[in-house]
Amino acid sequence: MGDPTPQRIDIDRQERIALAWPDGISHTFELAEVRTNCPCAECRGLRDRGATIWPNDHSASELAIASAEQVGAWGISLTWNDGHATGIYTWELLRAWALESQGIVEE
């Protein structure tokens, strides 16, 4: 398995998150994809019940990242403009999503 820590992190708070890893793997995530797949317990529970994560009753008209903060060496925490701020996206999780979207199976 490649190192899950990206060497490049490019966040456009209105549109996307682009990550590139040292082994050449790169991926651009649209904000809606990241928000609707939030890994926090609250969002996982909502998805398990078939509820909509975003947009919801508290959603701003346009999704945006209000702030982003690196969490140690293992991930990133995002605060969304709808007030949601509890999901920590690990580099390992984001890399797995990137590989899956590209049909890459990592040994």
PDB file of C-alpha atoms in Angstrom:
ATOM      1  CA  MET A   1       0.000   0.000   0.000  1.00  0.00           C
ATOM      2  CA  GLY A   2       1.210   3.483  -0.816  1.00  0.00           C
ATOM      3  CA  ASP A   3       1.689   6.118   1.853  1.00  0.00           C
ATOM      4  CA  PRO A   4      -1.781   7.506   2.617  1.00  0.00           C
ATOM      5  CA  THR A   5      -0.401  11.006   3.342  1.00  0.00           C
ATOM      6  CA  PRO A   6      -0.783  13.259   0.293  1.00  0.00           C
ATOM      7  CA  GLN A   7       2.157  15.358  -0.838  1.00  0.00           C
ATOM      8  CA  ARG A   8      -0.165  18.028  -2.260  1.00  0.00           C
ATOM      9  CA  ILE A   9      -3.413  19.326  -0.806  1.00  0.00           C
ATOM     10  CA  ASP A  10      -5.297  21.947  -2.799  1.00  0.00           C
ATOM     11  CA  ILE A  11      -8.595  23.175  -1.351  1.00  0.00           C
ATOM     12  CA  ASP A  12     -10.932  25.426  -3.274  1.00  0.00           C
ATOM     13  CA  ARG A  13     -13.488  26.208  -0.574  1.00  0.00           C
ATOM     14  CA  GLN A  14     -16.256  26.797  -3.124  1.00  0.00           C
ATOM     15  CA  GLU A  15     -15.692  23.834  -5.428  1.00  0.00           C
ATOM     16  CA  ARG A  16     -13.273  21.011  -4.675  1.00  0.00           C
ATOM     17  CA  ILE A  17     -10.469  19.303  -2.812  1.00  0.00           C
ATOM     18  CA  ALA A  18      -7.561  18.008  -4.900  1.00  0.00           C
ATOM     19  CA  LEU A  19      -5.029  15.592  -3.429  1.00  0.00           C
ATOM     20  CA  ALA A  20      -1.868  14.084  -4.908  1.00  0.00           C
ATOM     21  CA  TRP A  21       0.192  11.305  -3.361  1.00  0.00           C
ATOM     22  CA  PRO A  22       3.942  10.656  -3.778  1.00  0.00           C
ATOM     23  CA  ASP A  23       3.306   7.534  -5.883  1.00  0.00           C
ATOM     24  CA  GLY A  24       1.518   9.529  -8.604  1.00  0.00           C
ATOM     25  CA  ILE A  25      -2.074   8.839  -7.550  1.00  0.00           C
ATOM     26  CA  SER A  26      -4.177  12.005  -7.582  1.00  0.00           C
ATOM     27  CA  HIS A  27      -7.859  12.772  -7.297  1.00  0.00           C
ATOM     28  CA  THR A  28     -10.163  15.757  -7.214  1.00  0.00           C
ATOM     29  CA  PHE A  29     -13.190  15.490  -4.934  1.00  0.00           C
ATOM     30  CA  GLU A  30     -16.230  17.650  -5.534  1.00  0.00           C
ATOM     31  CA  LEU A  31     -17.467  19.216  -2.289  1.00  0.00           C
ATOM     32  CA  ALA A  32     -20.891  17.535  -2.449  1.00  0.00           C
ATOM     33  CA  GLU A  33     -19.180  14.126  -2.687  1.00  0.00           C
ATOM     34  CA  VAL A  34     -17.082  14.833   0.395  1.00  0.00           C
ATOM     35  CA  ARG A  35     -19.957  16.345   2.408  1.00  0.00           C
ATOM     36  CA  THR A  36     -22.461  13.570   1.653  1.00  0.00           C
ATOM     37  CA  ASN A  37     -19.888  10.904   2.571  1.00  0.00           C
ATOM     38  CA  CYS A  38     -18.843  12.529   5.850  1.00  0.00           C
ATOM     39  CA  PRO A  39     -17.372   9.786   8.061  1.00  0.00           C
ATOM     40  CA  CYS A  40     -18.675  11.106  11.395  1.00  0.00           C
ATOM     41  CA  ALA A  41     -21.036   8.994  13.506  1.00  0.00           C
ATOM     42  CA  GLU A  42     -23.980  11.369  12.994  1.00  0.00           C
ATOM     43  CA  CYS A  43     -23.730  11.261   9.198  1.00  0.00           C
ATOM     44  CA  ARG A  44     -23.129   7.489   9.127  1.00  0.00           C
ATOM     45  CA  GLY A  45     -26.281   7.048  11.206  1.00  0.00           C
ATOM     46  CA  LEU A  46     -28.290   9.273   8.878  1.00  0.00           C
ATOM     47  CA  ARG A  47     -27.040   7.355   5.815  1.00  0.00           C
ATOM     48  CA  ASP A  48     -27.876   4.040   7.514  1.00  0.00           C
ATOM     49  CA  ARG A  49     -31.459   5.279   7.930  1.00  0.00           C
ATOM     50  CA  GLY A  50     -31.637   6.480   4.317  1.00  0.00           C
ATOM     51  CA  ALA A  51     -31.726  10.153   5.312  1.00  0.00           C
ATOM     52  CA  THR A  52     -30.235  12.906   3.173  1.00  0.00           C
ATOM     53  CA  ILE A  53     -26.937  14.299   4.458  1.00  0.00           C
ATOM     54  CA  TRP A  54     -26.784  17.315   2.165  1.00  0.00           C
ATOM     55  CA  PRO A  55     -28.698  19.320   1.171  1.00  0.00           C
ATOM     56  CA  ASN A  56     -30.847  19.377   4.281  1.00  0.00           C
ATOM     57  CA  ASP A  57     -33.074  21.846   6.138  1.00  0.00           C
ATOM     58  CA  HIS A  58     -30.023  23.701   7.481  1.00  0.00           C
ATOM     59  CA  SER A  59     -28.129  23.850   4.196  1.00  0.00           C
ATOM     60  CA  ALA A  60     -26.848  27.040   2.699  1.00  0.00           C
ATOM     61  CA  SER A  61     -27.902  27.522  -0.910  1.00  0.00           C
ATOM     62  CA  GLU A  62     -24.373  26.693  -2.099  1.00  0.00           C
ATOM     63  CA  LEU A  63     -22.105  24.209  -0.345  1.00  0.00           C
ATOM     64  CA  ALA A  64     -18.729  25.562   0.768  1.00  0.00           C
ATOM     65  CA  ILE A  65     -15.949  24.791   3.202  1.00  0.00           C
ATOM     66  CA  ALA A  66     -15.866  27.425   5.945  1.00  0.00           C
ATOM     67  CA  SER A  67     -12.526  26.188   7.290  1.00  0.00           C
ATOM     68  CA  ALA A  68     -10.107  23.285   6.996  1.00  0.00           C
ATOM     69  CA  GLU A  69      -7.548  22.125   9.513  1.00  0.00           C
ATOM     70  CA  GLN A  70      -4.994  19.356   9.322  1.00  0.00           C
ATOM     71  CA  VAL A  71      -5.430  16.816  12.141  1.00  0.00           C
ATOM     72  CA  GLY A  72      -1.963  15.694  13.096  1.00  0.00           C
ATOM     73  CA  ALA A  73      -0.348  13.688  10.324  1.00  0.00           C
ATOM     74  CA  TRP A  74      -3.381  11.531   9.613  1.00  0.00           C
ATOM     75  CA  GLY A  75      -6.175  13.631   8.152  1.00  0.00           C
ATOM     76  CA  ILE A  76      -8.156  16.796   7.730  1.00  0.00           C
ATOM     77  CA  SER A  77     -11.104  18.277   9.591  1.00  0.00           C
ATOM     78  CA  LEU A  78     -13.577  20.359   7.610  1.00  0.00           C
ATOM     79  CA  THR A  79     -16.126  22.855   8.835  1.00  0.00           C
ATOM     80  CA  TRP A  80     -18.919  23.297   6.307  1.00  0.00           C
ATOM     81  CA  ASN A  81     -20.983  26.418   5.730  1.00  0.00           C
ATOM     82  CA  ASP A  82     -24.058  24.493   6.956  1.00  0.00           C
ATOM     83  CA  GLY A  83     -22.377  24.387  10.387  1.00  0.00           C
ATOM     84  CA  HIS A  84     -21.373  20.713  10.289  1.00  0.00           C
ATOM     85  CA  ALA A  85     -17.884  20.222  11.709  1.00  0.00           C
ATOM     86  CA  THR A  86     -17.555  16.767  13.267  1.00  0.00           C
ATOM     87  CA  GLY A  87     -16.144  14.647  10.443  1.00  0.00           C
ATOM     88  CA  ILE A  88     -12.425  13.915  10.293  1.00  0.00           C
ATOM     89  CA  TYR A  89     -11.400  12.696   6.863  1.00  0.00           C
ATOM     90  CA  THR A  90      -8.325  10.511   7.273  1.00  0.00           C
ATOM     91  CA  TRP A  91      -5.764  10.439   4.493  1.00  0.00           C
ATOM     92  CA  GLU A  92      -6.250   6.682   4.347  1.00  0.00           C
ATOM     93  CA  LEU A  93      -9.996   7.097   3.754  1.00  0.00           C
ATOM     94  CA  LEU A  94      -9.546   9.787   1.104  1.00  0.00           C
ATOM     95  CA  ARG A  95      -6.924   7.686  -0.673  1.00  0.00           C
ATOM     96  CA  ALA A  96      -9.241   4.666  -0.614  1.00  0.00           C
ATOM     97  CA  TRP A  97     -12.044   6.778  -2.153  1.00  0.00           C
ATOM     98  CA  ALA A  98      -9.628   8.056  -4.805  1.00  0.00           C
ATOM     99  CA  LEU A  99      -8.425   4.558  -5.689  1.00  0.00           C
ATOM    100  CA  GLU A 100     -11.964   3.160  -5.755  1.00  0.00           C
ATOM    101  CA  SER A 101     -13.163   5.917  -8.087  1.00  0.00           C
ATOM    102  CA  GLN A 102     -10.297   5.096 -10.460  1.00  0.00           C
ATOM    103  CA  GLY A 103     -10.792   1.329 -10.271  1.00  0.00           C
ATOM    104  CA  ILE A 104      -7.377   0.796  -8.699  1.00  0.00           C
ATOM    105  CA  VAL A 105      -6.895  -2.117  -6.313  1.00  0.00           C
ATOM    106  CA  GLU A 106      -4.001  -1.543  -3.960  1.00  0.00           C
ATOM    107  CA  GLU A 107      -2.123  -4.535  -2.579  1.00  0.00           C
TER     108      GLU A 107
END
